[in-house]
Amino acid sequence: MRILLSTMKLLAIVWIFLVGTSKKINAHLVASSCNDRILLDTSGIIESPDDHYNTGRGCRWIIPTPPNTTLQLKFHELSLDVDTDCMSSKKSPRPISCCKKNYVSIPSPGGMGLRHYCGNGTSLIKYGFYSVAPHTGETTIKLKTYPLSVHHGFRLEYRLGE
């Protein structure tokens, strides 16, 4: 396992070097595998595996992000089970959605911290692209699902730019 992770990091470093020297790679990739995937294209689609994702999944997609690069993200679909077993507030005695068991995590706009998304993201889909300026050499997109939930999943487009 350690050798595999070291190999993946080496490939990411080589990719960052190649992108820095050649500027653009215009291949498109649909990444739906649930293993850790390093996405070497400057744009593509990330989607949950299968038509309705299997339960109890933990998937990661890693996008190398060279210095001075902006990452743009856009949801085309979001349908994950909503967690409602969170603490309610005095203003809202009903359980609230908190996306702890089932979620897609992506960087917050500005690149600081992560946001977890779950449920039906209709308003999020209408929003369009938003930009993230990553502070590290990679951006990780995660899918986590609870063993007892089944929904359609998600489809997320990404683009690297300067």
GROMACS .gro file of C-alpha atoms in nm:
model
  162
    1MET     CA    1   0.000   0.000   0.000
    2ARG     CA    2   0.282   0.242   0.087
    3ILE     CA    3   0.452   0.168  -0.245
    4LEU     CA    4   0.127   0.240  -0.430
    5LEU     CA    5   0.082   0.574  -0.251
    6SER     CA    6   0.447   0.668  -0.316
    7THR     CA    7   0.403   0.583  -0.684
    8MET     CA    8   0.087   0.796  -0.701
    9LYS     CA    9   0.265   1.094  -0.543
   10LEU     CA   10   0.558   1.054  -0.784
   11LEU     CA   11   0.317   1.054  -1.078
   12ALA     CA   12   0.154   1.371  -0.943
   13ILE     CA   13   0.493   1.544  -0.919
   14VAL     CA   14   0.582   1.440  -1.275
   15TRP     CA   15   0.244   1.567  -1.393
   16ILE     CA   16   0.294   1.904  -1.223
   17PHE     CA   17   0.633   1.934  -1.395
   18LEU     CA   18   0.487   1.842  -1.735
   19VAL     CA   19   0.196   2.082  -1.703
   20GLY     CA   20   0.432   2.358  -1.596
   21THR     CA   21   0.639   2.309  -1.911
   22SER     CA   22   0.373   2.225  -2.167
   23LYS     CA   23   0.091   2.444  -2.023
   24LYS     CA   24  -0.215   2.255  -2.151
   25ILE     CA   25  -0.342   1.901  -2.178
   26ASN     CA   26  -0.686   1.898  -2.336
   27ALA     CA   27  -0.799   1.544  -2.272
   28HIS     CA   28  -1.131   1.475  -2.104
   29LEU     CA   29  -1.174   1.198  -1.853
   30VAL     CA   30  -1.474   1.057  -1.674
   31ALA     CA   31  -1.348   0.928  -1.343
   32SER     CA   32  -1.594   0.698  -1.172
   33SER     CA   33  -1.369   0.437  -1.013
   34CYS     CA   34  -1.391   0.422  -0.636
   35ASN     CA   35  -1.024   0.367  -0.563
   36ASP     CA   36  -0.795   0.661  -0.498
   37ARG     CA   37  -0.759   0.818  -0.842
   38ILE     CA   38  -0.511   1.084  -0.946
   39LEU     CA   39  -0.667   1.284  -1.230
   40LEU     CA   40  -0.398   1.406  -1.465
   41ASP     CA   41  -0.617   1.598  -1.711
   42THR     CA   42  -0.673   1.973  -1.686
   43SER     CA   43  -1.048   1.918  -1.711
   44GLY     CA   44  -1.288   1.632  -1.671
   45ILE     CA   45  -1.586   1.479  -1.496
   46ILE     CA   46  -1.587   1.304  -1.159
   47GLU     CA   47  -1.891   1.094  -1.080
   48SER     CA   48  -2.004   0.843  -0.823
   49PRO     CA   49  -1.954   0.479  -0.922
   50ASP     CA   50  -2.239   0.283  -1.077
   51ASP     CA   51  -2.582   0.425  -1.155
   52HIS     CA   52  -2.688   0.419  -0.790
   53TYR     CA   53  -2.380   0.421  -0.572
   54ASN     CA   54  -2.310   0.120  -0.355
   55THR     CA   55  -2.354   0.173   0.015
   56GLY     CA   56  -2.068   0.204   0.260
   57ARG     CA   57  -1.833   0.362   0.008
   58GLY     CA   58  -1.531   0.580   0.063
   59CYS     CA   59  -1.392   0.716  -0.265
   60ARG     CA   60  -1.123   0.979  -0.331
   61TRP     CA   61  -1.025   1.164  -0.646
   62ILE     CA   62  -0.705   1.369  -0.634
   63ILE     CA   63  -0.649   1.661  -0.873
   64PRO     CA   64  -0.288   1.787  -0.881
   65THR     CA   65  -0.299   2.167  -0.869
   66PRO     CA   66   0.027   2.341  -0.963
   67PRO     CA   67   0.114   2.677  -0.803
   68ASN     CA   68  -0.078   2.979  -0.934
   69THR     CA   69  -0.352   2.754  -1.069
   70THR     CA   70  -0.723   2.801  -1.010
   71LEU     CA   71  -0.956   2.504  -0.990
   72GLN     CA   72  -1.313   2.553  -1.108
   73LEU     CA   73  -1.583   2.313  -0.988
   74LYS     CA   74  -1.944   2.266  -1.101
   75PHE     CA   75  -2.203   2.010  -0.993
   76HIS     CA   76  -2.417   1.872  -1.275
   77GLU     CA   77  -2.595   1.629  -1.044
   78LEU     CA   78  -2.618   1.581  -0.669
   79SER     CA   79  -2.846   1.321  -0.510
   80LEU     CA   80  -2.716   1.179  -0.182
   81ASP     CA   81  -2.910   1.065   0.122
   82VAL     CA   82  -2.964   1.345   0.374
   83ASP     CA   83  -2.844   1.298   0.732
   84THR     CA   84  -3.101   1.433   0.976
   85ASP     CA   85  -2.965   1.304   1.306
   86CYS     CA   86  -2.784   1.627   1.387
   87MET     CA   87  -2.838   1.857   1.679
   88SER     CA   88  -3.125   2.096   1.626
   89SER     CA   89  -3.107   2.456   1.736
   90LYS     CA   90  -3.351   2.653   1.951
   91LYS     CA   91  -3.470   2.832   1.639
   92SER     CA   92  -3.539   2.505   1.458
   93PRO     CA   93  -3.645   2.216   1.684
   94ARG     CA   94  -3.657   1.980   1.386
   95PRO     CA   95  -3.347   1.779   1.295
   96ILE     CA   96  -3.128   1.960   1.044
   97SER     CA   97  -2.920   1.826   0.758
   98CYS     CA   98  -2.552   1.808   0.841
   99CYS     CA   99  -2.399   1.574   0.580
  100LYS     CA  100  -2.191   1.363   0.821
  101LYS     CA  101  -2.273   1.010   0.700
  102ASN     CA  102  -2.335   1.065   0.328
  103TYR     CA  103  -2.156   1.343   0.146
  104VAL     CA  104  -1.931   1.469  -0.128
  105SER     CA  105  -1.658   1.690   0.017
  106ILE     CA  106  -1.500   1.959  -0.198
  107PRO     CA  107  -1.287   2.263  -0.114
  108SER     CA  108  -1.468   2.575   0.001
  109PRO     CA  109  -1.453   2.875  -0.231
  110GLY     CA  110  -1.121   3.040  -0.157
  111GLY     CA  111  -0.956   2.704  -0.090
  112MET     CA  112  -0.965   2.717   0.291
  113GLY     CA  113  -1.143   2.421   0.447
  114LEU     CA  114  -1.390   2.170   0.307
  115ARG     CA  115  -1.762   2.173   0.249
  116HIS     CA  116  -1.974   1.860   0.270
  117TYR     CA  117  -2.271   1.839   0.034
  118CYS     CA  118  -2.560   1.594   0.052
  119GLY     CA  119  -2.928   1.576  -0.037
  120ASN     CA  120  -3.065   1.709  -0.363
  121GLY     CA  121  -2.844   1.995  -0.475
  122THR     CA  122  -3.080   2.164  -0.720
  123SER     CA  123  -2.980   2.517  -0.620
  124LEU     CA  124  -2.613   2.417  -0.617
  125ILE     CA  125  -2.642   2.280  -0.972
  126LYS     CA  126  -2.797   2.606  -1.099
  127TYR     CA  127  -2.514   2.808  -0.941
  128GLY     CA  128  -2.256   2.711  -1.201
  129PHE     CA  129  -1.879   2.705  -1.167
  130TYR     CA  130  -1.705   2.843  -0.864
  131SER     CA  131  -1.332   2.890  -0.826
  132VAL     CA  132  -1.096   2.748  -0.568
  133ALA     CA  133  -0.735   2.863  -0.529
  134PRO     CA  134  -0.577   2.559  -0.363
  135HIS     CA  135  -0.302   2.623  -0.108
  136THR     CA  136  -0.144   2.280  -0.150
  137GLY     CA  137  -0.023   2.088  -0.454
  138GLU     CA  138  -0.343   1.884  -0.479
  139THR     CA  139  -0.717   1.898  -0.428
  140THR     CA  140  -0.907   1.597  -0.300
  141ILE     CA  141  -1.272   1.525  -0.375
  142LYS     CA  142  -1.427   1.262  -0.145
  143LEU     CA  143  -1.745   1.058  -0.154
  144LYS     CA  144  -1.857   0.893   0.169
  145THR     CA  145  -2.173   0.685   0.197
  146TYR     CA  146  -2.338   0.517   0.491
  147PRO     CA  147  -2.408   0.142   0.464
  148LEU     CA  148  -2.788   0.180   0.469
  149SER     CA  149  -2.840   0.451   0.207
  150VAL     CA  150  -2.884   0.436  -0.168
  151HIS     CA  151  -2.928   0.734  -0.400
  152HIS     CA  152  -2.824   0.827  -0.750
  153GLY     CA  153  -2.494   0.995  -0.656
  154PHE     CA  154  -2.319   1.295  -0.805
  155ARG     CA  155  -2.153   1.429  -1.118
  156LEU     CA  156  -1.895   1.708  -1.082
  157GLU     CA  157  -1.703   1.889  -1.356
  158TYR     CA  158  -1.359   2.033  -1.289
  159ARG     CA  159  -1.128   2.265  -1.484
  160LEU     CA  160  -0.778   2.388  -1.408
  161GLY     CA  161  -0.689   2.738  -1.521
  162GLU     CA  162  -0.446   3.017  -1.450
   0.00000   0.00000   0.00000
